Every structure is written in structure tokens, then in C-alpha cells.
mmCIF file of C-alpha atoms and ligand atoms in Angstrom:
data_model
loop_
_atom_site.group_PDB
_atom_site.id
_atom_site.type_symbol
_atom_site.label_atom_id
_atom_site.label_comp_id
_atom_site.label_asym_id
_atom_site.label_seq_id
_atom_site.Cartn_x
_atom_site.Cartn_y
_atom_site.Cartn_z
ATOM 1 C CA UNK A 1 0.000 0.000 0.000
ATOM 2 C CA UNK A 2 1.822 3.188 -0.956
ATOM 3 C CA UNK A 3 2.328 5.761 2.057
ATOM 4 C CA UNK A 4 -0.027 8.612 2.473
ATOM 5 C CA UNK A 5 1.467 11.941 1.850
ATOM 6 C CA UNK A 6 0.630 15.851 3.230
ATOM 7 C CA UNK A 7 1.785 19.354 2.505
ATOM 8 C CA UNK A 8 1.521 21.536 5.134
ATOM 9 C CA UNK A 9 2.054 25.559 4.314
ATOM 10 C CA UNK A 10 3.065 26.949 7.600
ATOM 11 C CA UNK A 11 4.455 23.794 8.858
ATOM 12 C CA UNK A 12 7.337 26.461 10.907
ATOM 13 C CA UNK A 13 4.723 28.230 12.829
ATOM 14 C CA UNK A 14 2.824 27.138 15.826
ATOM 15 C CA UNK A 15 -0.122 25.183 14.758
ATOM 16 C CA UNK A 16 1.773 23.895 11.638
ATOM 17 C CA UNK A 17 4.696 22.806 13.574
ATOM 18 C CA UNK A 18 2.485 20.248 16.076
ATOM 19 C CA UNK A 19 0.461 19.325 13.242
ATOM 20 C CA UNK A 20 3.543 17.793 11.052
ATOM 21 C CA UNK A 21 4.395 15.982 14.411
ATOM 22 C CA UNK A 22 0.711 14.629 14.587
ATOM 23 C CA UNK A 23 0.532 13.464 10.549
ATOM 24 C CA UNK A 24 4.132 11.948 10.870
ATOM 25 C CA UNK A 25 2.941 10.024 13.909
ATOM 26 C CA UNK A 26 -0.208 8.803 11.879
ATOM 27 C CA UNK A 27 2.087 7.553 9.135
ATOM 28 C CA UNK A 28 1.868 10.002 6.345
ATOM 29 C CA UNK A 29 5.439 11.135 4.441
ATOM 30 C CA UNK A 30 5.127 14.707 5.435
ATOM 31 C CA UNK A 31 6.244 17.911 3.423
ATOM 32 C CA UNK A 32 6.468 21.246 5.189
ATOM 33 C CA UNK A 33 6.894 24.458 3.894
ATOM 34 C CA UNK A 34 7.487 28.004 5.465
ATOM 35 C CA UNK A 35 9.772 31.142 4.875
ATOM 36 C CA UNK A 36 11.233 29.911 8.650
ATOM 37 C CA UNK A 37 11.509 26.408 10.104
ATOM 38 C CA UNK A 38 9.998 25.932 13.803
ATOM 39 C CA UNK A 39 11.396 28.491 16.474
ATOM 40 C CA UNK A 40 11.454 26.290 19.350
ATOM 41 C CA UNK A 41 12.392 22.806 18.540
ATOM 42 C CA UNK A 42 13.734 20.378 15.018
ATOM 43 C CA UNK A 43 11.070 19.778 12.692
ATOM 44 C CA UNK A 44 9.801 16.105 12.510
ATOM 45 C CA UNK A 45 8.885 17.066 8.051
ATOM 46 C CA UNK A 46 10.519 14.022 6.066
ATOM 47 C CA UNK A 47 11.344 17.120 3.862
ATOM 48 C CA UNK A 48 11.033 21.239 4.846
ATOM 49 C CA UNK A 49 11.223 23.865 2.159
ATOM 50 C CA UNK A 50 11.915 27.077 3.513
ATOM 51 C CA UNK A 51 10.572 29.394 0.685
ATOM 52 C CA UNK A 52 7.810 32.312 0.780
ATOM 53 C CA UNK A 53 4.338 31.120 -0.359
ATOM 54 C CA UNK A 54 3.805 34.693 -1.644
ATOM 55 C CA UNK A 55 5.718 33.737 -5.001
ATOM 56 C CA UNK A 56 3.547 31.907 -7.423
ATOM 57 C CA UNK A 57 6.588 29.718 -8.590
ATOM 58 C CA UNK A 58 7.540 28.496 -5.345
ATOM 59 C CA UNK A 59 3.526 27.419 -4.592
ATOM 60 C CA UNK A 60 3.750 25.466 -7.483
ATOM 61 C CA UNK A 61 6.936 23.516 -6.762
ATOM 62 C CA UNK A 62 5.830 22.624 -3.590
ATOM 63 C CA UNK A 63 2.345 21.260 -4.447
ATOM 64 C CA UNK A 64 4.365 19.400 -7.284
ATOM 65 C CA UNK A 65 3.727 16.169 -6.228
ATOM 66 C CA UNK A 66 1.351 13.301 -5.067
ATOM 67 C CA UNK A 67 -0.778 14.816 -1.663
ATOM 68 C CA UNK A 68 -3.610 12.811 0.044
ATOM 69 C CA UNK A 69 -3.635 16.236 2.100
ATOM 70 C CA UNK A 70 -2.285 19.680 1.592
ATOM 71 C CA UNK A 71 -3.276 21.737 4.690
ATOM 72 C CA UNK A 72 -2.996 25.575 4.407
ATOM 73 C CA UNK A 73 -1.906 27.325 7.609
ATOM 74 C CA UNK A 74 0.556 29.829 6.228
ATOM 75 C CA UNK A 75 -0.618 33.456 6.794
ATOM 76 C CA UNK A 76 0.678 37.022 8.352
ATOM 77 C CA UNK A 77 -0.411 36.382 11.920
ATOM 78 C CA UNK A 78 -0.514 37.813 15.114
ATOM 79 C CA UNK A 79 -2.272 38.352 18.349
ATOM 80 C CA UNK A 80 -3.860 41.867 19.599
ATOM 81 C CA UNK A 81 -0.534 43.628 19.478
ATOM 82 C CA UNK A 82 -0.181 42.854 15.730
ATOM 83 C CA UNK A 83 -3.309 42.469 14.363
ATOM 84 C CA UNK A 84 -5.926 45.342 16.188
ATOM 85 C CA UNK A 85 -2.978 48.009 16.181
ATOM 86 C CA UNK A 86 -4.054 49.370 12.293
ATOM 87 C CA UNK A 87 -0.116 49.545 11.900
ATOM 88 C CA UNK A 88 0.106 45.895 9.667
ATOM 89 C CA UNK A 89 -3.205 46.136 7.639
ATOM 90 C CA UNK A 90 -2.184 46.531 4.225
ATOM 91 C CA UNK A 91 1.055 43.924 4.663
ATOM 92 C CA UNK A 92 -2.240 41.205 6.821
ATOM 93 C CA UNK A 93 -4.227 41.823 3.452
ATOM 94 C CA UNK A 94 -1.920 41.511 0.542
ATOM 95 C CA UNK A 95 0.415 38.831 2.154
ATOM 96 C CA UNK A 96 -2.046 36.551 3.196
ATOM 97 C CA UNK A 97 -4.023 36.551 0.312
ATOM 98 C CA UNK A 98 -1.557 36.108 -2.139
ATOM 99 C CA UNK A 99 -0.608 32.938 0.055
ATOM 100 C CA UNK A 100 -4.300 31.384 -0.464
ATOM 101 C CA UNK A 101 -4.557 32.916 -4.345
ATOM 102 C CA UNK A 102 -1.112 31.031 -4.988
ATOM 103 C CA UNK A 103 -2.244 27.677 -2.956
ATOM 104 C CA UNK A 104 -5.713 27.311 -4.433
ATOM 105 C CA UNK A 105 -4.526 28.383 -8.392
ATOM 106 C CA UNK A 106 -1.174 25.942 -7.892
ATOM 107 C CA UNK A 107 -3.036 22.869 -6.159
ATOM 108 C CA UNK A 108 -6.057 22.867 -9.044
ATOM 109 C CA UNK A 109 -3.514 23.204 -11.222
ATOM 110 C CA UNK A 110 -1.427 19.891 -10.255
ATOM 111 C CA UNK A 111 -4.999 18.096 -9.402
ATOM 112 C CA UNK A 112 -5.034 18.121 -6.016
ATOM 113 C CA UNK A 113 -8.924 18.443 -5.238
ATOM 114 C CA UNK A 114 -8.603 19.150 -1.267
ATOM 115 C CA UNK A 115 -7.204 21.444 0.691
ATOM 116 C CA UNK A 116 -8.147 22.186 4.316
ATOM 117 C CA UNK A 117 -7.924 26.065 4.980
ATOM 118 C CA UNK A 118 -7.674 27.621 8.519
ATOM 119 C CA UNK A 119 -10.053 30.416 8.787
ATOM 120 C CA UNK A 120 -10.504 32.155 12.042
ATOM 121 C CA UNK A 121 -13.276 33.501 14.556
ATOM 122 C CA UNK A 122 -12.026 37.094 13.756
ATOM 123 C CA UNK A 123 -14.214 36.639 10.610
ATOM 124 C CA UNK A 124 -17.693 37.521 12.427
ATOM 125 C CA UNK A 125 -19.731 40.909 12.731
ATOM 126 C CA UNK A 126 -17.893 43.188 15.403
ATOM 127 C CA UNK A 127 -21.690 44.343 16.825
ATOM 128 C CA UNK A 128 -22.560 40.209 17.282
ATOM 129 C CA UNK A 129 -20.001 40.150 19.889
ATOM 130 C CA UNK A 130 -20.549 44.066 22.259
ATOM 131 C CA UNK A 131 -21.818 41.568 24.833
ATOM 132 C CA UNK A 132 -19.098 39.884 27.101
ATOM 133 C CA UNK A 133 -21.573 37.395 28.304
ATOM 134 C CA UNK A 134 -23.752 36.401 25.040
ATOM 135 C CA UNK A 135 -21.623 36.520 22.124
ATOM 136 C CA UNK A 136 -22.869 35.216 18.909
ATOM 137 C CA UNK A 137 -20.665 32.919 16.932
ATOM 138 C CA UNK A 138 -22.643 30.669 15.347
ATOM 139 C CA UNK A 139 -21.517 29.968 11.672
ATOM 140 C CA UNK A 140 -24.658 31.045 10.214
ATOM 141 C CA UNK A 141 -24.015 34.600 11.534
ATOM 142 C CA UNK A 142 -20.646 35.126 9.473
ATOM 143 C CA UNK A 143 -22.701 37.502 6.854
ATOM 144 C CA UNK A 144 -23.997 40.627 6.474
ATOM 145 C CA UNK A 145 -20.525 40.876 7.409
ATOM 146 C CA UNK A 146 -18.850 42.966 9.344
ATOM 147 C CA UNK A 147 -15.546 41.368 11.089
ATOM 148 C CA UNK A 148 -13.503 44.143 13.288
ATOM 149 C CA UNK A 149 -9.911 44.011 11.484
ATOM 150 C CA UNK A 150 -8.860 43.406 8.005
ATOM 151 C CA UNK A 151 -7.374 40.435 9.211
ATOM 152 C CA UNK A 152 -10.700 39.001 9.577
ATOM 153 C CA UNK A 153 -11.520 40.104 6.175
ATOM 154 C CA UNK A 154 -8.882 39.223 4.356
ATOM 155 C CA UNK A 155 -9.962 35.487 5.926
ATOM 156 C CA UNK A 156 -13.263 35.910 5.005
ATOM 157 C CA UNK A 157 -12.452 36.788 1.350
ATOM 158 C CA UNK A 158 -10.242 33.540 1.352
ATOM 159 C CA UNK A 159 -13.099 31.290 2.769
ATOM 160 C CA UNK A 160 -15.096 32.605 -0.177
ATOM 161 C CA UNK A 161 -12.181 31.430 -2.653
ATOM 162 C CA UNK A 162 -11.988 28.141 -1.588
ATOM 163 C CA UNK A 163 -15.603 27.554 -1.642
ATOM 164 C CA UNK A 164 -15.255 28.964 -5.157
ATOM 165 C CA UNK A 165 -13.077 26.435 -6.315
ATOM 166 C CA UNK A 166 -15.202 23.621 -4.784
ATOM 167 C CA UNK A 167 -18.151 24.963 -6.928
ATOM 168 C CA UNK A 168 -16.301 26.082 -10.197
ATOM 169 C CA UNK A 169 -13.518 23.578 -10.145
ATOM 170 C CA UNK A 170 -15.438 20.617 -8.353
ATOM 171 C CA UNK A 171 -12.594 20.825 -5.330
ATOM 172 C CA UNK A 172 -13.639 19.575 -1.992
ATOM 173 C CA UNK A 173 -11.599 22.021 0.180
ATOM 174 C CA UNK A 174 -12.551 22.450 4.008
ATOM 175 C CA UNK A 175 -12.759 25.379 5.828
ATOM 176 C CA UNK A 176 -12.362 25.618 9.581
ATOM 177 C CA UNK A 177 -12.704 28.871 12.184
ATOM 178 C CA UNK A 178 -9.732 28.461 14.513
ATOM 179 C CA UNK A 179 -11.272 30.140 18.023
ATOM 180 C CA UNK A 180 -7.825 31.382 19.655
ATOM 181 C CA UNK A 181 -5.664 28.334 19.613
ATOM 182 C CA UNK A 182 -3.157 27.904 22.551
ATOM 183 C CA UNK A 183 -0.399 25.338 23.842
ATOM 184 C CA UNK A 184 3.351 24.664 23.882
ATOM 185 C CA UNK A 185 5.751 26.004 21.155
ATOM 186 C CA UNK A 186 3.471 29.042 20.647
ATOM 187 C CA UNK A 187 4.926 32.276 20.438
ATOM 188 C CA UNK A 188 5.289 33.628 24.368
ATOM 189 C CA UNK A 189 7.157 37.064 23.885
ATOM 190 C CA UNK A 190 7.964 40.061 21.169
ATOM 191 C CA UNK A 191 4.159 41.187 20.055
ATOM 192 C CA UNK A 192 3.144 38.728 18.292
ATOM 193 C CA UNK A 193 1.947 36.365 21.399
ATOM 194 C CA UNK A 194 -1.852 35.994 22.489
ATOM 195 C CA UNK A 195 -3.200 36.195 25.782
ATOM 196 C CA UNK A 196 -3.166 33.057 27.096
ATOM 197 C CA UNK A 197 1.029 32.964 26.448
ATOM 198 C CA UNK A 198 1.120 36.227 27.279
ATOM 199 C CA UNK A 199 -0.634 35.828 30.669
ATOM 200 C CA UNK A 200 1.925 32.948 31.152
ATOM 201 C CA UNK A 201 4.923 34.854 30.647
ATOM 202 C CA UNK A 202 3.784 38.017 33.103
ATOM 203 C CA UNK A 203 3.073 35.381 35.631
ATOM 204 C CA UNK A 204 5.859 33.831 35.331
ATOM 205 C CA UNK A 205 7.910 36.124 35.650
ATOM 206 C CA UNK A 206 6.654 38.036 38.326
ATOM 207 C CA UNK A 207 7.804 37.932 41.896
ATOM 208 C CA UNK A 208 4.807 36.939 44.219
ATOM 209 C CA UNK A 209 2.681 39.451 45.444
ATOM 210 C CA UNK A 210 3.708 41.794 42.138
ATOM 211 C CA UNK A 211 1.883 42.955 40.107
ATOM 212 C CA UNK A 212 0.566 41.806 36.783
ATOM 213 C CA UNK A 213 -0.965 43.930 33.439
ATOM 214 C CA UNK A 214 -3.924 43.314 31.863
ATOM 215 C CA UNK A 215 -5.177 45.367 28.542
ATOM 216 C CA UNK A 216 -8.710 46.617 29.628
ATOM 217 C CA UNK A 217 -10.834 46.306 32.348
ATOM 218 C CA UNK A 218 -10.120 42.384 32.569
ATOM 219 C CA UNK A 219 -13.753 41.825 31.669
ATOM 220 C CA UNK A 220 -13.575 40.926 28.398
ATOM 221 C CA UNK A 221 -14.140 37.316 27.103
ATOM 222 C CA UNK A 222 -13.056 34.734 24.799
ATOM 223 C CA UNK A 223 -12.569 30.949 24.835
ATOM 224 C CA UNK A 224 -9.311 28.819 24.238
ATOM 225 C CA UNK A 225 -8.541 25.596 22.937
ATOM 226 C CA UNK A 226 -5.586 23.718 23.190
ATOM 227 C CA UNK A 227 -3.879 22.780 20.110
ATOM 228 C CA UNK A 228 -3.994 18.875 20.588
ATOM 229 C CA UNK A 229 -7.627 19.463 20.149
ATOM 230 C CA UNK A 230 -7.443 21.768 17.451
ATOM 231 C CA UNK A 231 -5.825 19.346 15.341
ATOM 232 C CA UNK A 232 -7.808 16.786 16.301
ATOM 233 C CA UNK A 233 -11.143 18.577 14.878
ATOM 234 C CA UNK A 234 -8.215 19.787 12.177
ATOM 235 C CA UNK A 235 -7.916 16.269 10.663
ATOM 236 C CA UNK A 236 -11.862 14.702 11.336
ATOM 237 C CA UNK A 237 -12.991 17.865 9.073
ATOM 238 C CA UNK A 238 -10.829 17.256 6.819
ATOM 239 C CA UNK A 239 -11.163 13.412 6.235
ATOM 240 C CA UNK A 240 -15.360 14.032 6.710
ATOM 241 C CA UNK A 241 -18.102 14.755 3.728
ATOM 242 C CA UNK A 242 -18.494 18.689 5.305
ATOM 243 C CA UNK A 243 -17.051 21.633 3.712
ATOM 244 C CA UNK A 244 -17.405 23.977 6.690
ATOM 245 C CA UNK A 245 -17.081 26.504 7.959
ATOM 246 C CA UNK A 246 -17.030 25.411 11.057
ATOM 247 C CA UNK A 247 -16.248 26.999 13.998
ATOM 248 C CA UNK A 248 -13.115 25.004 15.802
ATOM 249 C CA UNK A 249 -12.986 26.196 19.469
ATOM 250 C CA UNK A 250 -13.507 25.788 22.688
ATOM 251 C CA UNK A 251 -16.677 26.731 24.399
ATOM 252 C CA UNK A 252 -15.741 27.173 27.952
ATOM 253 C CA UNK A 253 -15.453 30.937 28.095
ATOM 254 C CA UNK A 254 -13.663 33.213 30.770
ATOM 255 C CA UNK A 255 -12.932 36.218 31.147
ATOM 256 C CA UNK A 256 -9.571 37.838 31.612
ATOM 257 C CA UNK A 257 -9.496 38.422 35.058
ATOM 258 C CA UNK A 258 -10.396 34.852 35.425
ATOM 259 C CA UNK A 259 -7.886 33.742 32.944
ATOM 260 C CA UNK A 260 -4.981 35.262 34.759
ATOM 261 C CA UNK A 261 -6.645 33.879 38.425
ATOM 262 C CA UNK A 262 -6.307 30.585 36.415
ATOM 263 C CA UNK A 263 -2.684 30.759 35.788
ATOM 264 C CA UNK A 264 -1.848 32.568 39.056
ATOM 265 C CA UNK A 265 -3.470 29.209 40.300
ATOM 266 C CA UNK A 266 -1.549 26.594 38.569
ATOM 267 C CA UNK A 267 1.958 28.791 39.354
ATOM 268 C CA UNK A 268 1.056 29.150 43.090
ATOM 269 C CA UNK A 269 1.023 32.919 42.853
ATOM 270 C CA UNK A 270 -1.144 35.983 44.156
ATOM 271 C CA UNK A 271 -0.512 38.728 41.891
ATOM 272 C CA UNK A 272 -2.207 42.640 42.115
ATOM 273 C CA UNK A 273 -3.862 43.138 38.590
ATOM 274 C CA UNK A 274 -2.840 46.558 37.035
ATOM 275 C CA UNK A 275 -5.442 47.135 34.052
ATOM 276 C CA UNK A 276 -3.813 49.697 31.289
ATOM 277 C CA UNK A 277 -4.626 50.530 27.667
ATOM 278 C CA UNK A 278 -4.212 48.119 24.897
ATOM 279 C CA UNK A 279 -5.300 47.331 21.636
ATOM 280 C CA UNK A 280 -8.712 44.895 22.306
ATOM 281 C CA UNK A 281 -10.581 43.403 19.771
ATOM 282 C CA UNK A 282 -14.822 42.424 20.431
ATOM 283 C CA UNK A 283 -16.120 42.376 24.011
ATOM 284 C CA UNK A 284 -16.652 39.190 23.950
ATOM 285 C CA UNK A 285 -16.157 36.064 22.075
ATOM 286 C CA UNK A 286 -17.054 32.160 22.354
ATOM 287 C CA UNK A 287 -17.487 28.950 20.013
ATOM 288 C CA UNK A 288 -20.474 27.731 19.110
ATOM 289 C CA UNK A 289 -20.040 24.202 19.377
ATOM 290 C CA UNK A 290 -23.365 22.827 17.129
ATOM 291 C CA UNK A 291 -22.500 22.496 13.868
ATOM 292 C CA UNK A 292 -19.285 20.801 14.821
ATOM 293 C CA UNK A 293 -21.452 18.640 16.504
ATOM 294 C CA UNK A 294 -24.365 17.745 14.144
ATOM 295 C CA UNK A 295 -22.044 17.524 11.223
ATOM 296 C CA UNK A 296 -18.952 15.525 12.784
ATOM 297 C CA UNK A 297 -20.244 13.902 15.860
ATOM 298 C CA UNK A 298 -17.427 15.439 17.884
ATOM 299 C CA UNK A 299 -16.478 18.636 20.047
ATOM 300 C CA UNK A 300 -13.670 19.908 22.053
ATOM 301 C CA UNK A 301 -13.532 18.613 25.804
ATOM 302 C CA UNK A 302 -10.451 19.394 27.691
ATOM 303 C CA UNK A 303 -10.915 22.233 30.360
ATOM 304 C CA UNK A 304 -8.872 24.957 29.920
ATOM 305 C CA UNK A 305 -6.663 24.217 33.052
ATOM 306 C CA UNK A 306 -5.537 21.205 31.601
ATOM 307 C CA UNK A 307 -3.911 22.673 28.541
ATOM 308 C CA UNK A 308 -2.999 26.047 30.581
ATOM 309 C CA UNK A 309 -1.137 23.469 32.854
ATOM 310 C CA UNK A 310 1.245 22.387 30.231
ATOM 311 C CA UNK A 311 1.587 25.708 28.531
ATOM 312 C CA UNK A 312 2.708 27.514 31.310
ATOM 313 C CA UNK A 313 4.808 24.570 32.107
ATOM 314 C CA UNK A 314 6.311 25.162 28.854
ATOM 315 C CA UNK A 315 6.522 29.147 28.892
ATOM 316 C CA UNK A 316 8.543 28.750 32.516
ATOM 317 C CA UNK A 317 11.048 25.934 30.832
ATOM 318 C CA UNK A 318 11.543 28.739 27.981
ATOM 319 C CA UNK A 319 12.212 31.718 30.474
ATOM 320 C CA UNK A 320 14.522 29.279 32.411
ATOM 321 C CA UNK A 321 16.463 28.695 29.544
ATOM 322 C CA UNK A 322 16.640 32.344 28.384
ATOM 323 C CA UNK A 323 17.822 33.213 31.610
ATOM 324 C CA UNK A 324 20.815 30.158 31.882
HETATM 325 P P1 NAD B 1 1.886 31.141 13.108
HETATM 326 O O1 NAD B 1 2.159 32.591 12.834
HETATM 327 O O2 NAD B 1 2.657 30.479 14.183
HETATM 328 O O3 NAD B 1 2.061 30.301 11.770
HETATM 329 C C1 NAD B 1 1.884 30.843 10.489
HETATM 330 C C2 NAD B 1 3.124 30.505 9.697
HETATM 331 O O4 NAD B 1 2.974 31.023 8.369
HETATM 332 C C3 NAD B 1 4.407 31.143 10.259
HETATM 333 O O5 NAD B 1 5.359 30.144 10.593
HETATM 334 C C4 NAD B 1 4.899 32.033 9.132
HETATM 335 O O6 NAD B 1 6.319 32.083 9.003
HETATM 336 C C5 NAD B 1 4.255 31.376 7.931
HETATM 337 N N1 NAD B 1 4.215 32.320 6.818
HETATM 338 C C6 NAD B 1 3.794 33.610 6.841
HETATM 339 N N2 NAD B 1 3.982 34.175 5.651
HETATM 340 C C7 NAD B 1 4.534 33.215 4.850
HETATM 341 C C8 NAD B 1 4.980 33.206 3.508
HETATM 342 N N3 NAD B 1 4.877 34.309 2.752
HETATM 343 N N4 NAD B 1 5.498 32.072 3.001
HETATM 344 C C9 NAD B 1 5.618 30.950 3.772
HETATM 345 N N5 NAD B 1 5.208 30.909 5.061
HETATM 346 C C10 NAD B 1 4.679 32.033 5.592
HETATM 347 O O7 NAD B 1 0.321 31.042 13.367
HETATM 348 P P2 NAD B 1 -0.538 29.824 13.934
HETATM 349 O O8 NAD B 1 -1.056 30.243 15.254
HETATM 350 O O9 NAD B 1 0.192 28.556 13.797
HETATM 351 O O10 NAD B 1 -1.768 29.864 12.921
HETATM 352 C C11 NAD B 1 -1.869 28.984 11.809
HETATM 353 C C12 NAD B 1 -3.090 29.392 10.982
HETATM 354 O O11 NAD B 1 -4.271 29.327 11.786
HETATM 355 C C13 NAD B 1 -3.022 30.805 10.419
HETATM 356 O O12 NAD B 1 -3.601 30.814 9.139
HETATM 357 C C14 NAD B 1 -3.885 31.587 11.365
HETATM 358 O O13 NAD B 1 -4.414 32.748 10.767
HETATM 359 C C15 NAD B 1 -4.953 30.568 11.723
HETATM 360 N N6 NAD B 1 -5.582 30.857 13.018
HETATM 361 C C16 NAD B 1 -4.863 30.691 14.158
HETATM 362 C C17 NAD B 1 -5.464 30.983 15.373
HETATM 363 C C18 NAD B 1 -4.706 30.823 16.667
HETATM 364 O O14 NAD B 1 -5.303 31.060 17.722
HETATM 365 N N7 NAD B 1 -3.448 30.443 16.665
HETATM 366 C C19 NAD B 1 -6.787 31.434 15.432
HETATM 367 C C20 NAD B 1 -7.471 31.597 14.235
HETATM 368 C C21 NAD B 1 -6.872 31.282 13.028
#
């Protein structure tokens, strides 16, 4: 029986990296590609091209050969600090999309007829989510649309390529909403870290009884899900009959206050909150589990301490090491 095979575009960032590890251990010959290779550890790709995806003659040498999977993950990406700041809009838009143009237009191309695309929550209407405790993220609410950053509509626009090509082209590409994906071998430090890393490192490093900083009032929410999960739902969607989108998150929503009281928890610490300014996104945002549900029989279920465990496990290993 010959070997399955996957490309993975963005197989040096953080999702990309664990989800190399996770085809590799299922057997497949695994192709990565990405203009870096992983930060924090070796790469477990059979083969890793480090190229940009932005050129058009690099997409199509990659997809040049036989994939049973080609997952897209490559894309300009950041937390708050990089993506609600205004300051990277035009390089979010034109980078990213030229990414998903080159992928789609290279893949039908060589006649590979699936490719699983990783949208994201930021993709829904800005006014669906003003209240902290009743956030609408259902997948049918995506449109009239009105996401908050043009990083959410430069993955909206993308969605609506891919679905293209399944209708023009007869591809079956599926389409997945990552809700704020978290774990080990994320980015922790330099802007481009979300909160639950971020949280991590402050607490971390602060002495107990410090204090710790918190953008806003601490009151806004959001759920995350740990990236063994992630992939999990990653790989069912793309091996099932559904097309998406479909939300991929976690549905056990907190608050930040309660976020960092979760950490401070697991690393034994009392800390003072300080709240300051700081660039926010919506009030409040959760995944809506159903459709997951109805269409693929399966949802997230590890509790957010679980995962936060290991990450800030992780985060404290890292600041050890920086500091040996
Ligand atoms: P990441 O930034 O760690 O990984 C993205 C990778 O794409 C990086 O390694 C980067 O070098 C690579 N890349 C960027 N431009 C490239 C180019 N021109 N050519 C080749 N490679 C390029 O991000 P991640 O957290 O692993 O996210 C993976 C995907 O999931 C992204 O598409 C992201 O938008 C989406 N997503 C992630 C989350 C999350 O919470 N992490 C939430 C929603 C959606």
C-alpha cells in the first residue's frame, strides 16, 4: 500500500509545527513548507522547504507532487498587538491573500482536489459580539458581514475562494474557524503572542505578590482551545463529507481576570492586577459548538486548566532557559 502523503504551508509556525508531528505520527510522508523552520524545537517534516508562499513559482513547486492532504496554515499572523494596532493592515491583506490565491490556483492546477484552509473567529460581525456574556458565533451569523480588522476580512475573502473552487472547479476544500488556539511552542514574547502565552509569561515572571498587566478592564471574554484538540477537529474535518465553515474552538469561556486567576493558580502565585490601555478586539467572544457537533459527531472537551497546565509549564522551561 503506498504511504499517504501531506503538505503543510506553515508547517514552521505554531499550529503547523504540532500538526507535522501529529501526521508523521499517523504515518503520512510529510512535506512542510514556510519562509522559517519551527522556532522552538527540530522539525519532525521528512522534507522542509523554507521558501515564501507569496511567489507563485515556489507554490507550485511545492504542491508538485502526489498529496492525500495539503493543509494551508501559512498566513501574516498575530495576536492583539499585531493584528488590532491598524499599523500591519495593508502587509495582513496583501500577504495573506496572495498565500491562499497562490495555494488554491497551484493545487487545481497539479490536481489536487482538497485542501483544508484555517479560517478564524475574527471573521464575524464586530456588533454580534458588544456583549461579554452572550456573544454570537454561530456559523450562520458570518454575513452581512462585518468582522472588526482586516485580518478578519482578508480570511473571510479567502473562505469565499476556496468555496469557489469547490463549486467552479469541483474541489472539496474544508474550511475551519480556529477560536484562539493555545499550547506549547506558541509564540510567548515580542508582540506577536496571544493572551493566554502572554498571561503565562507576566506570571511567570513576576515575583509573588507583584503585580501583573492586563489590557482593559479584565472583563472581556473569549474561549481557548488547546492545540492537541485543534488538530484533532483539524484532521476529522478534513477526512469528513463537510465543507465547513465550522467553527473550531472551545466553548468554555472566561474572562480575563479569570484567565490570569487561572494561571496565578496553577503557578502558586497571588498577583495585584494593574489594568492599562491596549489594543482589544470584540467584548466578547465564544465557540459555538453545534454544527461541529451535528455535522462531525465530535467537540472539544479538555478544560482549559488542563492545557494552561502544560503551557505555562512550557513558557517557565523557555524563560529558564533564556535566563541560563
Ligand atoms: P503562526 O504565525 O505560528 O504560523 C503561520 C506561519 O505562516 C508562520 O510560521 C509564518 O512564518 C508562515 N508564513 C507567513 N507568511 C509566509 C509566507 N509568505 N510564506 C511561507 N510561510 C509564511 O500562526 P498559527 O497560530 O500557527 O496559525 C496557523 C493558521 O491558523 C493561520 O492561518 C492563522 O491565521 C490561523 N488561526 C490561528 C489561530 C490561533 O489562535 N493560533 C486562530 C485563528 C486562526
Amino acid at each position: 500500500m503506498l504511504r499517504k502523503t501531506a503538505l503543510v504551508c506553515g508547517a514552521g509556525g505554531f499550529i503547523g509545527s504540532h500538526l507535522v508531528r501529529r501526521l508523521r505520527h499517523e504515518g503520512f510522508w510529510v512535506r512542510g513548507v514556510d519562509l522559517k523552520l519551527p522556532e522552538y524545537e527540530e522539525t519532525e517534516a521528512d522534507e522542509f522547504v523554507v521558501d515564501d508562499l507569496r511567489k507563485q513559482e515556489t507554490c507550485e513547486r511545492v504542491v508538485d507532487g502526489r498529496f492525500d492532504e495539503v493543509y494551508q496554515l501559512a498566513a501574516d499572523m498575530g495576536g492583539a498587538g499585531y493584528i488590532f494596532t491598524g499599523e500591519h493592515d495593508a502587509d495582513i491583506i496583501h500577504n495573506s491573500s496572495t498565500i491562499n490565491l497562490n495555494i488554491a490556483h497551484g493545487c487545481r492546477r497539479r490536481g489536487i482536489d482538497r485542501i483544508f484552509y484555517s479560517s478564524s473567529a475574527c471573521i464575524y460581525p464586530a456588533h454580534n459580539q458588544d456583549d461579554p456574556h452572550n456573544p454570537n458565533c454561530a456559523e450562520s451569523s458570518a454575513y452581512p458581514a462585518a468582522p472588526d480588522s482586516e485580518y478578519g476580512w482578508e480570511k473571510l475573502i479567502s473562505e469565499r475562494l476556496f468555496l469557489a473552487y469547490n463549486r467552479n472547479y469541483a474541489m472539496r476544500n474544508r474550511i475551519a474557524r480556529y477560536h484562539n488556539i493555545f499550547g506549547p511552542s506558541g509564540t510567548w514574547q515580542g508582540g506577536k503572542e496571544k493572551a493566554p502565552a502572554a498571561i503565562c509569561r507576566k506570571v511567570a515572571m513576576a515575583l509573588n505578590g507583584g503585580d501583573i498587566e492586563i489590557w482593559g478592564d479584565g472583563q472581556q471574554t473569549r474561549s481557548f482551545l488547546y492545540v492537541d484538540e485543534c488538530l484533532e477537529g483539524t484532521t476529522r474535518l478534513m477526512r469528513s463529507d463537510f465543507e465547513g465553515p465550522v467553527n473550531i474552538g472551545s466553548d468554555e469561556m472566561v474572562n480575563i481576570d479569570q484567565l490570569v486567576d487561572l494561571v496565578c493558580a496553577i503557578a502558586g502565585k497571588r498577583l495585584h492586577k494593574r489594568y492599562i490601555a491596549g489594543p482589544l478586539g470584540v467584548r466578547g467572544r465564544n465557540s459555538d459548538n453545534r454544527l461541529i457537533e451535528q455535522k462531525l459527531g465530535w467537540r472539544p472537551s479538555q478544560s482549559l486548566t488542563a492545557g494552561l497546565e502544560k503551557t505555562y509549564a512550557w513558557i517557565e522551561s523557555q524563560l529558564l532557559r533564556k535566563a541560563a
